[in-house]
Amino acid sequence: MCRWLAYSGSPVNLEQLLYKPQNSLVVQSKHSQLGAETTNGDGFGLGWYGTLDTPGIFRSTEPAWNDRNLQELSAHAVSSRVFAHIRASTGSAVQQTNCHPFRHGRWLWMHNGSIARFPVVKRDLTLAVDPALYPEIEGSTDSEVFFYLALTFGLEEDPPAAVARAVGFIEETGRRHGFMFPIQMTVATTDGETTWAFRYSSEGRSRSLFHSTDVSMLRLQYPDNPMLHELSDETRIVVSEPLGDLHGAWHEVPESTCVIVRGGHEELRPFEPSIPQTVA
Amino acid sequence: MCRWLAYSGSPVNLEQLLYKPQNSLVVQSKHSQLGAETTNGDGFGLGWYGTLDTPGIFRSTEPAWNDRNLQELSAHAVSSRVFAHIRASTGSAVQQTNCHPFRHGRWLWMHNGSIARFPVVKRDLTLAVDPALYPEIEGSTDSEVFFYLALTFGLEEDPPAAVARAVGFIEETGRRHGFMFPIQMTVATTDGETTWAFRYSSEGRSRSLFHSTDVSMLRLQYPDNPMLHELSDETRIVVSEPLGDLHGAWHEVPESTCVIVRGGHEELRPFEPSIPQTVA
Amino acid sequence: MCRWLAYSGSPVNLEQLLYKPQNSLVVQSKHSQLGAETTNGDGFGLGWYGTLDTPGIFRSTEPAWNDRNLQELSAHAVSSRVFAHIRASTGSAVQQTNCHPFRHGRWLWMHNGSIARFPVVKRDLTLAVDPALYPEIEGSTDSEVFFYLALTFGLEEDPPAAVARAVGFIEETGRRHGFMFPIQMTVATTDGETTWAFRYSSEGRSRSLFHSTDVSMLRLQYPDNPMLHELSDETRIVVSEPLGDLHGAWHEVPESTCVIVRGGHEELRPFEPSIPQTVA
Amino acid sequence: MCRWLAYSGSPVNLEQLLYKPQNSLVVQSKHSQLGAETTNGDGFGLGWYGTLDTPGIFRSTEPAWNDRNLQELSAHAVSSRVFAHIRASTGSAVQQTNCHPFRHGRWLWMHNGSIARFPVVKRDLTLAVDPALYPEIEGSTDSEVFFYLALTFGLEEDPPAAVARAVGFIEETGRRHGFMFPIQMTVATTDGETTWAFRYSSEGRSRSLFHSTDVSMLRLQYPDNPMLHELSDETRIVVSEPLGDLHGAWHEVPESTCVIVRGGHEELRPFEPSIPQTVA
């Protein structure tokens, strides 16, 4: 499927973030260790917050590992909030509008996993999207429709509740079509201030997801690691698989969990789908 | 908007067809003479019939004028039925799935023009597409939704009637949203045996469309033109603008007309939209 | 051929610089007014100086007018020194390594024009490139070989003298092959501190080139134009054709001239080719 | 590095050839079994002979596994002589002009392996290319320079001797620069009638290479395999790694060997580099 990374904290150079770690996201584009696919070469995307109200997005259909523009931009860009995604298509076209993250106003969204037999349920799901949002859908992926469902169900007001409703609706729709396990997902979304990440699947065997530890703890543990001294205490990374093997640096996010990262605080909450009132 | 060409007749080398004429489609990609835009550089597409049941399609986001693969393929390919299209996007993404021609089974479809304020009416139009066809829609253009509406309204059984219903439905939908001129179009579609081409617009000022004359007449008129002797009598070309200035070679298709080309016979019929029963 | 723009001055948002002017470089990519070609759709490139020692470059084979990544990056990037170029290929492949600007260390280089019958003289010219620099040549354009000749002849020490030697060598080589007018050029190069721009052609009929006026003068003249009040006094733009029709804003660079822009000072010097000692 | 396939024999549908085998070249683009890299996703190329004097080439920077145009063309194209190549770049740019096969007149050339420390020897090697051929070099790979060296040393007259001279010259040049193992290669070249394939490396540990067995023998052995009955007796495939695990279908080409395939006859000859007279 895919791999992704959500960074927040002290302003970081994107080359340091995306290329330098031993098992960096760019490395994972060719050789993922924990992914459903080892190769995530069907395009990539980057979302970052700068001085404007809305984040920038840079998306390409090339594999991340050989894209020179990604390397140039990463070398020169600094941001304190970055979403990055590498794609392994499960059939939908390799085109920029199918690359993550997706954007709506200040919001970004990226997804690893899939909605089961999406062509069969696509129409039902798309019809449930708020007609005012509908024209914004540009691509053909399940992930983008999922985003617009979450927006329809109130993502901008209460993200965990909105994602729960979107997942509940997707599961209900899939089961109505006779699919046992309608959704498989790790998702990250942000409004530029807080990041919400979700690990869930209908079958209870979700794709891998990890979050980084308190940096100040790691610094005590590894006093000689320079990178740890450049990052501020509130820096946090949520990622599909660890970026290296520093012992103690990464915690696996449990099944059916929502991780909320705001400044240097993270909170893990149980996540379970709910049936949206407006649709049920 | 765009420019297109529909060829049927004796097997023709695609380089002869697409590159050699004085005002060839490849020339038009940079310098169209009669188009709404002089530049049609937002991708191109080719559909051709060979020995398989379904036609092949080759589509690219590059401008036609600098695409080397198009040149290579054209040099080597021969076909007796070719659709070719160069695109000038009016806003939707430049991606292969937005390039014409679109394909469904044995059918091809290409369009020059636009559905007025498509983002506003897109949802209403898309909902009217047969749910069994809906999952095939891959891109984000008005032209592709138009194709699937025509298929929904019976394109495979009675093309002129189905297009009339699709246009009627688009006009009705647009007018319900308050748009005076909901559609502007020249369209070509084929099942591999017959080509149907349409020139129509709600305002009665449609994009240009021409069809070629009987080749045997031209041969008498220009006994020394070698190209005319290579083409069989039943060869016909329908095209957005003439490929050259050979006097007598091209007839303008009148407003609100459907041209039907089957073998060496062409028929011009008045075209007017109708309101589809199933929707009205 | 091509069109380009060289900006230096107060930090400018790239969207303001590349998209907003009435006859912006992005507009020129589709509709150049003074270019040898109206369409410059064979790729584009951007070079900008940030906090690193070397400038960043972003180059793409898409037309500038429809490239969404260019638009995203421009919206978010700010720089006080920018080179931008839109390409109209005269035959060499449309690929990133043929897009301008070219980079060597801190230096950028971009070119509009051509070396006459480049395939014929390419070997002679390339052999004269310093063997230590030779492996850096990645593309197949005359413009890149021209850059490496200038570097070979001392660009980093004395740019006007080095360009004069490179042009002298190109002319000598071309004439030895029997070409009357071996070079046609406007060129810009910078080390991140100073910009040198050249207008020259063997036939004395060079491509257009303009430089902007002292902004403080324009402010007095147009007290109500807000853009003029955002730019610092030392802002200067050298460009293939004026970005708008503000009376008094643009001066044509004379034939056979080198423009040197350093801070808010510009100097115009006569430019003439010289024969490099090391080769002659 | 890369993987390639050279087919000659009865006219074959390219989809059958490139997609259908269990370990097809398209499968190898994502999961090569014997390659130096498992992923060969840095572009691909196709060369095929049709009715024209020169073969067609179709080359793309996309990974083969997700390129829809490759799939469309393969479905419709039939050829009795096909070269196909998937690329894993070792550093040079991912661009069409760096994709194999390379073409000169009726000749095609493709290569897996590398010239050791190519940037260091590139100038010396390129200077040895016949000045009349030099302008045809469009890309920046070692493989293309190798091809033009072979052409310079007489490829069109005596391919094994010319390749021996080119390899001898590359080894001599590399050793002069102090490299112990100057070349690693499997190469295929054809004039449209005969295919010559080479397996060699300076260190005697060459990349894998296989050739197919006499089809008539296989038919006796596997009377129920339909594919074997569609292929004519003279069909032969030379390939970087077997396309499947049919016992007895594939022979490994020994180290330092040239395979010559002409019609249904294959000949294996020892291959060793020689020092070209004109250069030594």
mmCIF file of N, CA and C in Angstrom, chain A residues 166-200:
data_model
loop_
_atom_site.group_PDB
_atom_site.id
_atom_site.type_symbol
_atom_site.label_atom_id
_atom_site.label_comp_id
_atom_site.label_asym_id
_atom_site.label_seq_id
_atom_site.Cartn_x
_atom_site.Cartn_y
_atom_site.Cartn_z
ATOM 1 N N ALA A 166 -16.901 8.633 9.677
ATOM 2 C CA ALA A 166 -16.553 8.257 8.294
ATOM 3 C C ALA A 166 -16.246 6.763 8.212
ATOM 4 N N VAL A 167 -15.484 6.261 9.183
ATOM 5 C CA VAL A 167 -15.140 4.839 9.176
ATOM 6 C C VAL A 167 -16.394 3.995 9.415
ATOM 7 N N GLY A 168 -17.241 4.456 10.324
ATOM 8 C CA GLY A 168 -18.492 3.742 10.564
ATOM 9 C C GLY A 168 -19.332 3.680 9.301
ATOM 10 N N PHE A 169 -19.387 4.776 8.581
ATOM 11 C CA PHE A 169 -20.177 4.810 7.356
ATOM 12 C C PHE A 169 -19.567 3.909 6.281
ATOM 13 N N ILE A 170 -18.254 3.924 6.179
ATOM 14 C CA ILE A 170 -17.575 3.060 5.198
ATOM 15 C C ILE A 170 -17.810 1.586 5.545
ATOM 16 N N GLU A 171 -17.727 1.280 6.830
ATOM 17 C CA GLU A 171 -17.956 -0.122 7.215
ATOM 18 C C GLU A 171 -19.392 -0.545 6.957
ATOM 19 N N GLU A 172 -20.313 0.332 7.299
ATOM 20 C CA GLU A 172 -21.714 0.015 7.071
ATOM 21 C C GLU A 172 -21.973 -0.200 5.572
ATOM 22 N N THR A 173 -21.420 0.678 4.771
ATOM 23 C CA THR A 173 -21.611 0.577 3.325
ATOM 24 C C THR A 173 -20.984 -0.706 2.785
ATOM 25 N N GLY A 174 -19.759 -0.988 3.216
ATOM 26 C CA GLY A 174 -19.086 -2.196 2.746
ATOM 27 C C GLY A 174 -19.838 -3.450 3.151
ATOM 28 N N ARG A 175 -20.308 -3.469 4.386
ATOM 29 C CA ARG A 175 -21.018 -4.680 4.855
ATOM 30 C C ARG A 175 -22.335 -4.865 4.110
ATOM 31 N N ARG A 176 -22.978 -3.736 3.785
ATOM 32 C CA ARG A 176 -24.211 -3.827 3.000
ATOM 33 C C ARG A 176 -23.941 -4.489 1.642
ATOM 34 N N HIS A 177 -22.707 -4.291 1.145
ATOM 35 C CA HIS A 177 -22.334 -4.938 -0.116
ATOM 36 C C HIS A 177 -21.748 -6.326 0.118
ATOM 37 N N GLY A 178 -21.738 -6.756 1.390
ATOM 38 C CA GLY A 178 -21.306 -8.120 1.678
ATOM 39 C C GLY A 178 -19.814 -8.308 1.927
ATOM 40 N N PHE A 179 -19.083 -7.214 2.208
ATOM 41 C CA PHE A 179 -17.651 -7.356 2.443
ATOM 42 C C PHE A 179 -17.401 -7.466 3.942
ATOM 43 N N MET A 180 -16.626 -8.453 4.341
ATOM 44 C CA MET A 180 -16.414 -8.703 5.755
ATOM 45 C C MET A 180 -15.545 -7.628 6.404
ATOM 46 N N PHE A 181 -14.497 -7.229 5.697
ATOM 47 C CA PHE A 181 -13.536 -6.264 6.266
ATOM 48 C C PHE A 181 -13.465 -5.018 5.387
ATOM 49 N N PRO A 182 -14.364 -4.086 5.588
ATOM 50 C CA PRO A 182 -14.485 -2.981 4.627
ATOM 51 C C PRO A 182 -13.327 -1.992 4.629
ATOM 52 N N ILE A 183 -12.553 -1.885 5.718
ATOM 53 C CA ILE A 183 -11.515 -0.852 5.692
ATOM 54 C C ILE A 183 -10.253 -1.297 6.420
ATOM 55 N N GLN A 184 -9.151 -0.796 5.896
ATOM 56 C CA GLN A 184 -7.819 -1.037 6.442
ATOM 57 C C GLN A 184 -7.135 0.329 6.406
ATOM 58 N N MET A 185 -6.624 0.793 7.536
ATOM 59 C CA MET A 185 -6.151 2.183 7.518
ATOM 60 C C MET A 185 -5.149 2.539 8.607
ATOM 61 N N THR A 186 -4.153 3.312 8.212
ATOM 62 C CA THR A 186 -3.559 4.273 9.121
ATOM 63 C C THR A 186 -3.756 5.608 8.423
ATOM 64 N N VAL A 187 -4.168 6.592 9.186
ATOM 65 C CA VAL A 187 -4.492 7.904 8.627
ATOM 66 C C VAL A 187 -3.833 8.977 9.474
ATOM 67 N N ALA A 188 -3.367 10.046 8.835
ATOM 68 C CA ALA A 188 -2.945 11.236 9.572
ATOM 69 C C ALA A 188 -3.645 12.442 8.997
ATOM 70 N N THR A 189 -4.060 13.333 9.875
ATOM 71 C CA THR A 189 -4.656 14.589 9.427
ATOM 72 C C THR A 189 -4.213 15.696 10.366
ATOM 73 N N THR A 190 -4.163 16.911 9.857
ATOM 74 C CA THR A 190 -3.738 18.042 10.679
ATOM 75 C C THR A 190 -4.398 19.323 10.191
ATOM 76 N N ASP A 191 -4.565 20.249 11.103
ATOM 77 C CA ASP A 191 -5.044 21.594 10.762
ATOM 78 C C ASP A 191 -3.897 22.596 10.837
ATOM 79 N N GLY A 192 -2.691 22.097 10.994
ATOM 80 C CA GLY A 192 -1.537 22.979 11.090
ATOM 81 C C GLY A 192 -1.123 23.233 12.531
ATOM 82 N N GLU A 193 -1.988 22.824 13.483
ATOM 83 C CA GLU A 193 -1.680 23.018 14.903
ATOM 84 C C GLU A 193 -1.559 21.684 15.632
ATOM 85 N N THR A 194 -2.479 20.810 15.338
ATOM 86 C CA THR A 194 -2.563 19.500 15.997
ATOM 87 C C THR A 194 -2.522 18.427 14.924
ATOM 88 N N THR A 195 -1.909 17.301 15.240
ATOM 89 C CA THR A 195 -1.960 16.153 14.327
ATOM 90 C C THR A 195 -2.770 15.039 14.981
ATOM 91 N N TRP A 196 -3.671 14.470 14.204
ATOM 92 C CA TRP A 196 -4.414 13.293 14.647
ATOM 93 C C TRP A 196 -4.019 12.125 13.754
ATOM 94 N N ALA A 197 -3.612 11.026 14.387
ATOM 95 C CA ALA A 197 -3.259 9.843 13.598
ATOM 96 C C ALA A 197 -4.097 8.673 14.088
ATOM 97 N N PHE A 198 -4.506 7.819 13.162
ATOM 98 C CA PHE A 198 -5.404 6.721 13.481
ATOM 99 C C PHE A 198 -4.846 5.404 12.970
ATOM 100 N N ARG A 199 -4.970 4.376 13.798
ATOM 101 C CA ARG A 199 -4.629 3.034 13.346
ATOM 102 C C ARG A 199 -5.837 2.151 13.579
ATOM 103 N N TYR A 200 -6.367 1.610 12.509
ATOM 104 C CA TYR A 200 -7.587 0.822 12.631
ATOM 105 C C TYR A 200 -7.759 -0.051 11.393
#
